[in-house]
Coordinates of C-alpha atoms and ligand atoms in Angstrom, one line a residue:
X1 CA 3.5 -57.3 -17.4
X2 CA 4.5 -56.7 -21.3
X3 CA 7.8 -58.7 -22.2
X4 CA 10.8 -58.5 -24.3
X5 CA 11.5 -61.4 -26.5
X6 CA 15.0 -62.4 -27.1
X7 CA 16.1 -63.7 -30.8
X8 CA 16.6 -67.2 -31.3
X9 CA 19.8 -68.5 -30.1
X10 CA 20.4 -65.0 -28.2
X11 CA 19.4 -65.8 -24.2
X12 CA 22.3 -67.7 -23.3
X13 CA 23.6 -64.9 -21.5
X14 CA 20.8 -64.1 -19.9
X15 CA 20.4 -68.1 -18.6
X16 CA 23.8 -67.7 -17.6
X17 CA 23.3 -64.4 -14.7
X18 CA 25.0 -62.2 -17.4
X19 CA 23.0 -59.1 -16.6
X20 CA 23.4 -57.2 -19.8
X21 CA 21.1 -57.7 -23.0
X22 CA 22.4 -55.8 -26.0
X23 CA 20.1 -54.4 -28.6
X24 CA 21.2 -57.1 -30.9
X25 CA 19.7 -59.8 -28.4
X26 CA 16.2 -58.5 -28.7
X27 CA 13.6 -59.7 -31.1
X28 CA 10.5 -57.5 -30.1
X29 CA 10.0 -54.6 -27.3
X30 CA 6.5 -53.7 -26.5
X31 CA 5.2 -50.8 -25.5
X32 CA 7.0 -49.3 -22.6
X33 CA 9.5 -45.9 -21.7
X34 CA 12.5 -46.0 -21.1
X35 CA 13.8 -47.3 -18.0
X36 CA 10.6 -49.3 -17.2
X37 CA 11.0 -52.9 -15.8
X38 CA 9.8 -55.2 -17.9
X39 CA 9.7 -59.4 -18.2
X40 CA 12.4 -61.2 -20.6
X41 CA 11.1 -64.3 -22.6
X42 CA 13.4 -66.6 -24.7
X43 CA 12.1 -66.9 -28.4
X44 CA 10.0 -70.2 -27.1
X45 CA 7.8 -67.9 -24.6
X46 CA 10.0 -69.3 -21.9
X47 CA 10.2 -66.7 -18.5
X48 CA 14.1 -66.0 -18.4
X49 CA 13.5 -63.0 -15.9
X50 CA 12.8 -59.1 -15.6
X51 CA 15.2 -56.4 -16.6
X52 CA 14.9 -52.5 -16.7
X53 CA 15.4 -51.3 -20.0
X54 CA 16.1 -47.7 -22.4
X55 CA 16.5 -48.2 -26.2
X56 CA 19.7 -45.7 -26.4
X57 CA 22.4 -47.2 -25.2
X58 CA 24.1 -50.8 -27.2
X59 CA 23.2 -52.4 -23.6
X60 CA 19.7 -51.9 -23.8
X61 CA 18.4 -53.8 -21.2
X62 CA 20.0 -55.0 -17.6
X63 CA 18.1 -57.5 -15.6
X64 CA 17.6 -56.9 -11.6
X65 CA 16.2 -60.9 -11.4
X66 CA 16.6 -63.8 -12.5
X67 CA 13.9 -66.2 -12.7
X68 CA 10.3 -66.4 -11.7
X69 CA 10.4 -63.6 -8.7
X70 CA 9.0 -60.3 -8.8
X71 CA 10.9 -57.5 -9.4
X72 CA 10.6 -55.1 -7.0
X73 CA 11.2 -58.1 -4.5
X74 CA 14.4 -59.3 -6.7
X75 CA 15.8 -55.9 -6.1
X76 CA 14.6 -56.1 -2.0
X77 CA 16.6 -59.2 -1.7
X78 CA 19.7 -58.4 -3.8
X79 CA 19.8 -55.3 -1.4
X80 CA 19.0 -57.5 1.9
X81 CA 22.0 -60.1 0.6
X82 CA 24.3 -57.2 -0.1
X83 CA 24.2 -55.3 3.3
X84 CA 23.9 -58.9 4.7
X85 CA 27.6 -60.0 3.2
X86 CA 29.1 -57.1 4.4
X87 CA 27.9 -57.9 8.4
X88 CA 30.5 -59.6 10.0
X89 CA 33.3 -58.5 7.3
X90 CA 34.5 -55.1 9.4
X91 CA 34.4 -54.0 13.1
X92 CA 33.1 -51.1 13.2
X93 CA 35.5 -50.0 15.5
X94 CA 38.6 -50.3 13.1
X95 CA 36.9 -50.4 9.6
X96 CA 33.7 -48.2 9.5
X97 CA 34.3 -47.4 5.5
X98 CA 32.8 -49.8 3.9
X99 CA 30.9 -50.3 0.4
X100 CA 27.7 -51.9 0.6
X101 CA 26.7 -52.2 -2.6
X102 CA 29.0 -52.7 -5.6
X103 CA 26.0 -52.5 -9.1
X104 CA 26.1 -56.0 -11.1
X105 CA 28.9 -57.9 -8.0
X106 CA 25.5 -57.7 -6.0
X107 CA 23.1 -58.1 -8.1
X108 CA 22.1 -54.2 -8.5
X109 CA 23.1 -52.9 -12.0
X110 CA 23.6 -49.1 -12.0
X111 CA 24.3 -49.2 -8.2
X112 CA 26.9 -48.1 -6.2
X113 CA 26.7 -47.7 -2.5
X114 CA 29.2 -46.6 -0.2
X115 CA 28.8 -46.2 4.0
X116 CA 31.2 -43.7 5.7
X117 CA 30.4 -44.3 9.3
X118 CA 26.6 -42.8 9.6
X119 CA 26.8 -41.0 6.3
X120 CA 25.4 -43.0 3.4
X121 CA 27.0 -41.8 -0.5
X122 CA 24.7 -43.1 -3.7
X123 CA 25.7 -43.3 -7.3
X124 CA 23.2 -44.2 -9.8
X125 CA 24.1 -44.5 -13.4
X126 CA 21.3 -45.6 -15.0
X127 CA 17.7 -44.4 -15.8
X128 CA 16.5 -48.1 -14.6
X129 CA 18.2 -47.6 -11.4
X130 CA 17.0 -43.6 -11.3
X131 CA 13.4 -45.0 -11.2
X132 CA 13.9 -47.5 -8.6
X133 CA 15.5 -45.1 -6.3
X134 CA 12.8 -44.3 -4.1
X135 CA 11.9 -47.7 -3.3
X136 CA 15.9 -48.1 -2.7
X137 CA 16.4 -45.2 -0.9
X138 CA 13.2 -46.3 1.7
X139 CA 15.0 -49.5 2.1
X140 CA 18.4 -48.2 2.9
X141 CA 16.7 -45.6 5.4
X142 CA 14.8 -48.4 7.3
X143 CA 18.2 -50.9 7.2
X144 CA 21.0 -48.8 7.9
X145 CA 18.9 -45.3 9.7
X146 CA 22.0 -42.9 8.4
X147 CA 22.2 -39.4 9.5
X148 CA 22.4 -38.6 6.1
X149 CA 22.2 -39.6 2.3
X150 CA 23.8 -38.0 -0.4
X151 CA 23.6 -38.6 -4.0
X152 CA 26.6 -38.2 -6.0
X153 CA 25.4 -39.3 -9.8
X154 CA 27.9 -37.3 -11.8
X155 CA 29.3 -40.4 -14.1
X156 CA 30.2 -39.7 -18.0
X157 CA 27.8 -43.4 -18.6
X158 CA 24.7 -41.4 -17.6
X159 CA 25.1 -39.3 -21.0
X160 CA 24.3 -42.3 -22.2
X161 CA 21.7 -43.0 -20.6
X162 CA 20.1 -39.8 -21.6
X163 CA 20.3 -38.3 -17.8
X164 CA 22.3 -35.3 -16.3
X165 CA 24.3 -35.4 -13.7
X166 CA 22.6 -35.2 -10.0
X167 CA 23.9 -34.3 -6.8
X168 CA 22.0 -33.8 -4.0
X169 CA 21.0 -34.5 -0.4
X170 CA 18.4 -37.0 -0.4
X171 CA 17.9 -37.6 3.3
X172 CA 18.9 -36.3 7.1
X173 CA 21.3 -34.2 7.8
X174 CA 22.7 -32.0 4.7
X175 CA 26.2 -31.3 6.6
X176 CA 26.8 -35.3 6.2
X177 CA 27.6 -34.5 2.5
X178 CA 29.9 -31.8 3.6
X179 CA 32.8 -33.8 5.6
X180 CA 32.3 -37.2 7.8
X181 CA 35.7 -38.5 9.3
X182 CA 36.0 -42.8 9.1
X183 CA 38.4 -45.3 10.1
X184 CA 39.8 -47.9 8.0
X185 CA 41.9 -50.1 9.7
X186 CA 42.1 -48.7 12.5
X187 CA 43.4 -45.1 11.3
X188 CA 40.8 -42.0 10.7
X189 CA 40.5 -40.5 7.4
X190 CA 38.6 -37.2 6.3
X191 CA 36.1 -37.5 3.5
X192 CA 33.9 -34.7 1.6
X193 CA 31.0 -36.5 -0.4
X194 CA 30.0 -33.6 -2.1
X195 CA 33.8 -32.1 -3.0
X196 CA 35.8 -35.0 -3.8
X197 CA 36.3 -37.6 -6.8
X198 CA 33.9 -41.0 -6.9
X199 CA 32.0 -41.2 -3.7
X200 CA 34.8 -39.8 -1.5
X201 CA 37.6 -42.4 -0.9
X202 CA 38.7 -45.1 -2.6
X203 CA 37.5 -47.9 -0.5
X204 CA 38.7 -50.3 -3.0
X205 CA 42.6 -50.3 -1.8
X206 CA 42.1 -50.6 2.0
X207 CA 43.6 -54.0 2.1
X208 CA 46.8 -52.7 0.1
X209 CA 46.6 -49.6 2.8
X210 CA 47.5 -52.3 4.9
X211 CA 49.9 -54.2 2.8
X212 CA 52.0 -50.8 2.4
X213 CA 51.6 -50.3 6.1
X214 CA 53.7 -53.4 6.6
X215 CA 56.3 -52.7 4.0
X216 CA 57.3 -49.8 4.2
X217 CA 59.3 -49.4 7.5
X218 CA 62.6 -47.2 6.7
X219 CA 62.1 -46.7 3.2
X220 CA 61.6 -43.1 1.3
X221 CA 58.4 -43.5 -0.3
X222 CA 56.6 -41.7 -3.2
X223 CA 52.6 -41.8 -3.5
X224 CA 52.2 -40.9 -6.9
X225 CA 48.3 -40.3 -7.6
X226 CA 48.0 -39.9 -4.0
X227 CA 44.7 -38.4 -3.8
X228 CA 44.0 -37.6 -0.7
X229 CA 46.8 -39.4 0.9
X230 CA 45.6 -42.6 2.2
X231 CA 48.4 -44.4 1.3
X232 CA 50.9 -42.1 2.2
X233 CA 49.2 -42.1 5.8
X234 CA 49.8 -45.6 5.7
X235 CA 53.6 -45.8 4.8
X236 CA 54.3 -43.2 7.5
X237 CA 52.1 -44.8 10.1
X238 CA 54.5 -47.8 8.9
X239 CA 57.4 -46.5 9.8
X240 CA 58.5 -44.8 6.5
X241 CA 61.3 -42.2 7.1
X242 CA 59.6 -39.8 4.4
X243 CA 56.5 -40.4 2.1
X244 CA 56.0 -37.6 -0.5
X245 CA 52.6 -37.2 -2.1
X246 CA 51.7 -36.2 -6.1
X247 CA 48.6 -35.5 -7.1
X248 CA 47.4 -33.1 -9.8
X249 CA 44.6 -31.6 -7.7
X250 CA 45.0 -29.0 -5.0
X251 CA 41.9 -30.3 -3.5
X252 CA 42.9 -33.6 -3.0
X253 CA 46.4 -32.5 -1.4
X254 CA 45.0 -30.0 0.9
X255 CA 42.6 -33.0 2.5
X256 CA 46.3 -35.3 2.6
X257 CA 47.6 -32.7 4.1
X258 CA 44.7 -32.9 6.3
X259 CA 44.9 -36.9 6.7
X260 CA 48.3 -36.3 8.2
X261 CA 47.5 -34.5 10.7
X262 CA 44.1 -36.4 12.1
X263 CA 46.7 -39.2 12.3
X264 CA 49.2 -37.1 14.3
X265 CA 51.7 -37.2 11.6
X266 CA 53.9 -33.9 11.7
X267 CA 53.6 -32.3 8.0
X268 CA 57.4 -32.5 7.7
X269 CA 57.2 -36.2 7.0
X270 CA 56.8 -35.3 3.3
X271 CA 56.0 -33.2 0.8
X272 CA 52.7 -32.6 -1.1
X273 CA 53.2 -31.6 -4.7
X274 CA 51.0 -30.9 -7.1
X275 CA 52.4 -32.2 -10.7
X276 CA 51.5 -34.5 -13.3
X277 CA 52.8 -37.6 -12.3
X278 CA 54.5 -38.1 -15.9
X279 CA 56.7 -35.2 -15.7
X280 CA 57.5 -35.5 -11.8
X281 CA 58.9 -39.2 -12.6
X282 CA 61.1 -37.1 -15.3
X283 CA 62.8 -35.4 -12.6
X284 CA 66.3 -35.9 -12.2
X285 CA 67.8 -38.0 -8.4
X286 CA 64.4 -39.1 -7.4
X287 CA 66.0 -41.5 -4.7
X288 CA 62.5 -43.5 -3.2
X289 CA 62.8 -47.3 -2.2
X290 CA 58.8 -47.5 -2.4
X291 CA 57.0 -46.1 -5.2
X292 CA 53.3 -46.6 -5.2
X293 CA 51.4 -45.9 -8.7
X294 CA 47.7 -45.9 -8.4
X295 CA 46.5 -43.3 -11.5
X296 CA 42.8 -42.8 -13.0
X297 CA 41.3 -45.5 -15.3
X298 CA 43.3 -44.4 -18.4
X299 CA 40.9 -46.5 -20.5
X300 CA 37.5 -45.4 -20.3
X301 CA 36.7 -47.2 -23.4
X302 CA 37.9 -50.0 -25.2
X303 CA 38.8 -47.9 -28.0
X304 CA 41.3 -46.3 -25.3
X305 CA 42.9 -49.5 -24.8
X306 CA 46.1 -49.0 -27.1
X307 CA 47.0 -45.5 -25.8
X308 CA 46.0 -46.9 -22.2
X309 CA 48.6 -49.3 -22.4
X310 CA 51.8 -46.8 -23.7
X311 CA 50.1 -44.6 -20.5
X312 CA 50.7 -47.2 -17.9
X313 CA 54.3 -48.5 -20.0
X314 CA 55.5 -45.3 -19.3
X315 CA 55.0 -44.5 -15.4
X316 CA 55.5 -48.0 -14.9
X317 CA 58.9 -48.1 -16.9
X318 CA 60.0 -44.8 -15.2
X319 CA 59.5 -46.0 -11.6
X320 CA 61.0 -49.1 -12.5
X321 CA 64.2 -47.3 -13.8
X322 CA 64.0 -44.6 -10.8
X323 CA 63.9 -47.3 -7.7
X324 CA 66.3 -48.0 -5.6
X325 CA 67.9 -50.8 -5.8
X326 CA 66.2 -53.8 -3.8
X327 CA 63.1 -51.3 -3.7
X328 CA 59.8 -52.1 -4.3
X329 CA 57.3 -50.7 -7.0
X330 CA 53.4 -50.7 -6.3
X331 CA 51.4 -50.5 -9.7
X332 CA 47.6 -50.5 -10.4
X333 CA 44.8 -50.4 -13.3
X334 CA 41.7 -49.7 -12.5
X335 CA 40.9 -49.7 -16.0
X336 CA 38.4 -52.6 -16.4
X337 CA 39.1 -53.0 -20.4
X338 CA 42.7 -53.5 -19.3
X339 CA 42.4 -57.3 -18.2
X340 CA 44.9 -59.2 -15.8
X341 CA 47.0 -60.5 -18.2
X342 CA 47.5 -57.8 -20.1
X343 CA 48.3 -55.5 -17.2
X344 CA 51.3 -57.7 -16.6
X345 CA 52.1 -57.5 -20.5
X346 CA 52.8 -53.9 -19.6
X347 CA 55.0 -54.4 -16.7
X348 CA 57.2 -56.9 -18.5
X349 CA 57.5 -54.4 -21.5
X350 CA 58.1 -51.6 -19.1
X351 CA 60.4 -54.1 -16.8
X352 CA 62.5 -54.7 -20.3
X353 CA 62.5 -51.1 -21.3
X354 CA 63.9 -50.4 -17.6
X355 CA 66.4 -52.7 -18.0
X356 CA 66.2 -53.7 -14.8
X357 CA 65.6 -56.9 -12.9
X358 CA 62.0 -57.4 -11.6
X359 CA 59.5 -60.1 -9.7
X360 CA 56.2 -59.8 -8.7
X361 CA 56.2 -60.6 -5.4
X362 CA 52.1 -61.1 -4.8
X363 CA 48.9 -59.7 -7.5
X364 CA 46.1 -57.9 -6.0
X365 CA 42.6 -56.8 -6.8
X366 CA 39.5 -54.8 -5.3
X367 CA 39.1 -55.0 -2.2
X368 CA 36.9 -57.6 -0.7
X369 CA 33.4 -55.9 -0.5
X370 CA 33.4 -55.0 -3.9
X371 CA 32.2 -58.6 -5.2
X372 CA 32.5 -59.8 -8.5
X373 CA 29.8 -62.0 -9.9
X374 CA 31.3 -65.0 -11.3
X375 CA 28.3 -65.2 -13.9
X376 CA 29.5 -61.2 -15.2
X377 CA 33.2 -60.9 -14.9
X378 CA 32.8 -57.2 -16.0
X379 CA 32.7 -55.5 -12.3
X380 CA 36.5 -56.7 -12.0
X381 CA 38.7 -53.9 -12.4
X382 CA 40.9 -52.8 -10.3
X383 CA 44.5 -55.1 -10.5
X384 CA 47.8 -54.1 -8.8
X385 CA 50.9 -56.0 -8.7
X386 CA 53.5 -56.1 -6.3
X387 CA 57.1 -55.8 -7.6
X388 CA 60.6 -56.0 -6.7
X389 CA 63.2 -54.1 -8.7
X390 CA 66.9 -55.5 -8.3
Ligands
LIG1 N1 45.6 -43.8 -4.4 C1 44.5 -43.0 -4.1 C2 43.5 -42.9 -5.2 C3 44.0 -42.4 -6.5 S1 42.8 -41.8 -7.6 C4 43.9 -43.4 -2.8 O1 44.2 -44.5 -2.3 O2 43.0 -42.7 -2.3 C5 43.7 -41.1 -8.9 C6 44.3 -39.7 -8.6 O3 45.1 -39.4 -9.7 C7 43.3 -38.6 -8.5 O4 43.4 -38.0 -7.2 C8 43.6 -37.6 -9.6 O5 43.5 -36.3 -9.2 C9 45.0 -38.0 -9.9 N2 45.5 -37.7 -11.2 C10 44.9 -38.0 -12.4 N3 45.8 -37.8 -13.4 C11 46.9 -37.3 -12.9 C12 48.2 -37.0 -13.4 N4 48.5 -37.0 -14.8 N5 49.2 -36.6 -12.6 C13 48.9 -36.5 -11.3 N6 47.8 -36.9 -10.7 C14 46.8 -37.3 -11.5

């Protein structure tokens, strides 16, 4: 197989499991197209590993094995690891939501994976990935034998990857992509693959579903970004004594609406309100004791990072002014350029701005089958913190 040579001094990463090579990294290319797999060699000759590879983007090349292995096999065992973690993790009786493979956390750049109950949702964001999707898609067929398959590739990083975006059934049975109905923890939640944002539900929060579950008995609690009303499923099946949902899509509020009553929730228990969460937390005698802020990724980029930041100040700083007192304030990021620390930079500034008293009673991040590869820090994104206003 043809190899790429790495500059002098420029395979550290590489040794290290980093997945990405940038185009500064690379010495010579051979002959190849883009998205081809093809071997990496240090500047000494030295076999580092294979990685696919497409000249357009800064990351031009993203490795799928370390070491001596073949590829193809790399990418059989990475998949046979990542559906092997998750076994064991959930019973399927409770939890049957589950994602199975979460890109460079399991080894798979350009992968996502996500099971609800029998019907299996792709993403694919990469050309490298595109290529190898029919040897993936055999192997997930054989492992899991879903009633269906549905690819939803529709991510703004395949412009740049020179693709389009693809959605379409690749296997079994086509109303799968329509509507499946899961459990997580215990409770059942719709889900349309084919009509909904990312994959269909945000499996990333289940374990702070069940956090809110446990706090909010007796409180008046606001979902804002609610989506399709997991959370505010949660804080009702909790004993809340109202939870009002705010999302700016119709869509998303008509399945909530939905999610209450699979869960035999009467639809008086709140209100469904479609608003921009900026302005609604500008209304005048919002009186909640639990306010839950989960919005978008407001920093795509890293060049977004600055007005990011005044994005999440501002919610932040309004909940925090608008609790109760002795209520509690549920914030997120799932911005990955918006690290940790500087996620809680924004809190204090928006604490101070408040003028109000605040601790962080626990810090939280995805949830548990969405690994994070020590060796590339990058698939961390999601951060919440939990906070007590005085
Ligand atoms: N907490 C949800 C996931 C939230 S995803 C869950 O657990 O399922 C973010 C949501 O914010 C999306 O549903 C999107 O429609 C909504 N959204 C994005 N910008 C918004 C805005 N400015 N005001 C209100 N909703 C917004």
């Amino acid at each position: 197989m043809d190899s790429v040579i790495l500059k002098a001094g420029k395979d550290k990463a590489v040794r290290n499991r980093h997945h990405w090579i940038f185009s500064g990294a690379v010495a010579r290319f051979p002959d190849f197209e883009d998205g081809d797999i093809l071997a990496v060699r240090s500047s000494g000759g030295e076999h580092l590993g294979y990685a696919y590879f497409n000249r357009r983007g800064s990351i031009v090349g993203r490795v799928v094995g370390f070491g001596a292995p073949a590829p193809r096999d790399a990418v059989r065992k990475s998949l046979a690891g990542a559906l092997a973690l998750r076994e064991g993790l959930f019973d399927p009786a409770v939890t049957n939501a589950r994602r199975l493979v979460n890109a460079e956390g399991d080894g798979l750049p350009g992968l996502v994976a996500d099971l609800y109950d029998d019907v299996l949702v792709v993403q694919i964001a990469t050309l490298g990935m595109e290529k190898l999707k029919p040897l993936l898609l055999e192997l997930l067929v054989e492992a899991l034998r879903p009633r269906t398959v549905y690819e939803r590739s529709d991510l703004p990083a395949r412009r740049e990857e020179g693709l389009g975006d693809l959605e379409s059934v690749l296997y079994g049975d086509p109303a799968g992509a329509e509507q499946v109905d899961v459990l997580e923890n215990g409770l059942p939640f719709r889900v349309r693959p084919s009509r909904s944002q990312k994959t269909g539900f945000y499996l990333d929060q289940r374990e702070m579903r069940a956090l809110v579950r446990r706090m909010a008995g007796g409180s008046k609690v606001l979902n804002a970004f609610s989506y399709t009303g997991a959370f505010t499923v949660c804080a009702l099946k909790g004993g809340a004594v109202r939870a009002d949902s705010v999302d700016s899509s119709e869509a998303a509020l008509g399945l909530a609406e939905e999610n209450l009553e699979l869960n035999g929730l009467p639809a008086s228990s709140g209100s469904f309100v479609a608003a921009d969460v900026f302005s609604f937390l500008r209304s005048p005698n919002l009186d909640y004791d639990f306010i839950i802020l989960d919005p978008p990724a407001f920093a795509k980029r890293r060049t977004d990072v600055v007005q990011a930041c005044r994005g999440y100040k501002d919610i932040n700083r309004l909940a925090i002014q608008k609790v109760r007192p002795g209520g509690l304030v549920l914030t997120f990021s799932c911005s990955h350029f918006i690290d940790p620390r500087l996620f809680r930079q924004v809190v204090f500034q928006a604490s101070l701005e408040a003028g109000r008293r605040v601790r962080i009673l626990q810090e939280h991040r995805q949830a548990f089958d969405h690994p994070v590869s020590v060796y590339h820090p990058e698939t961390a994104y999601l951060k919440g913190l939990l906070l007590h206003v005085e």
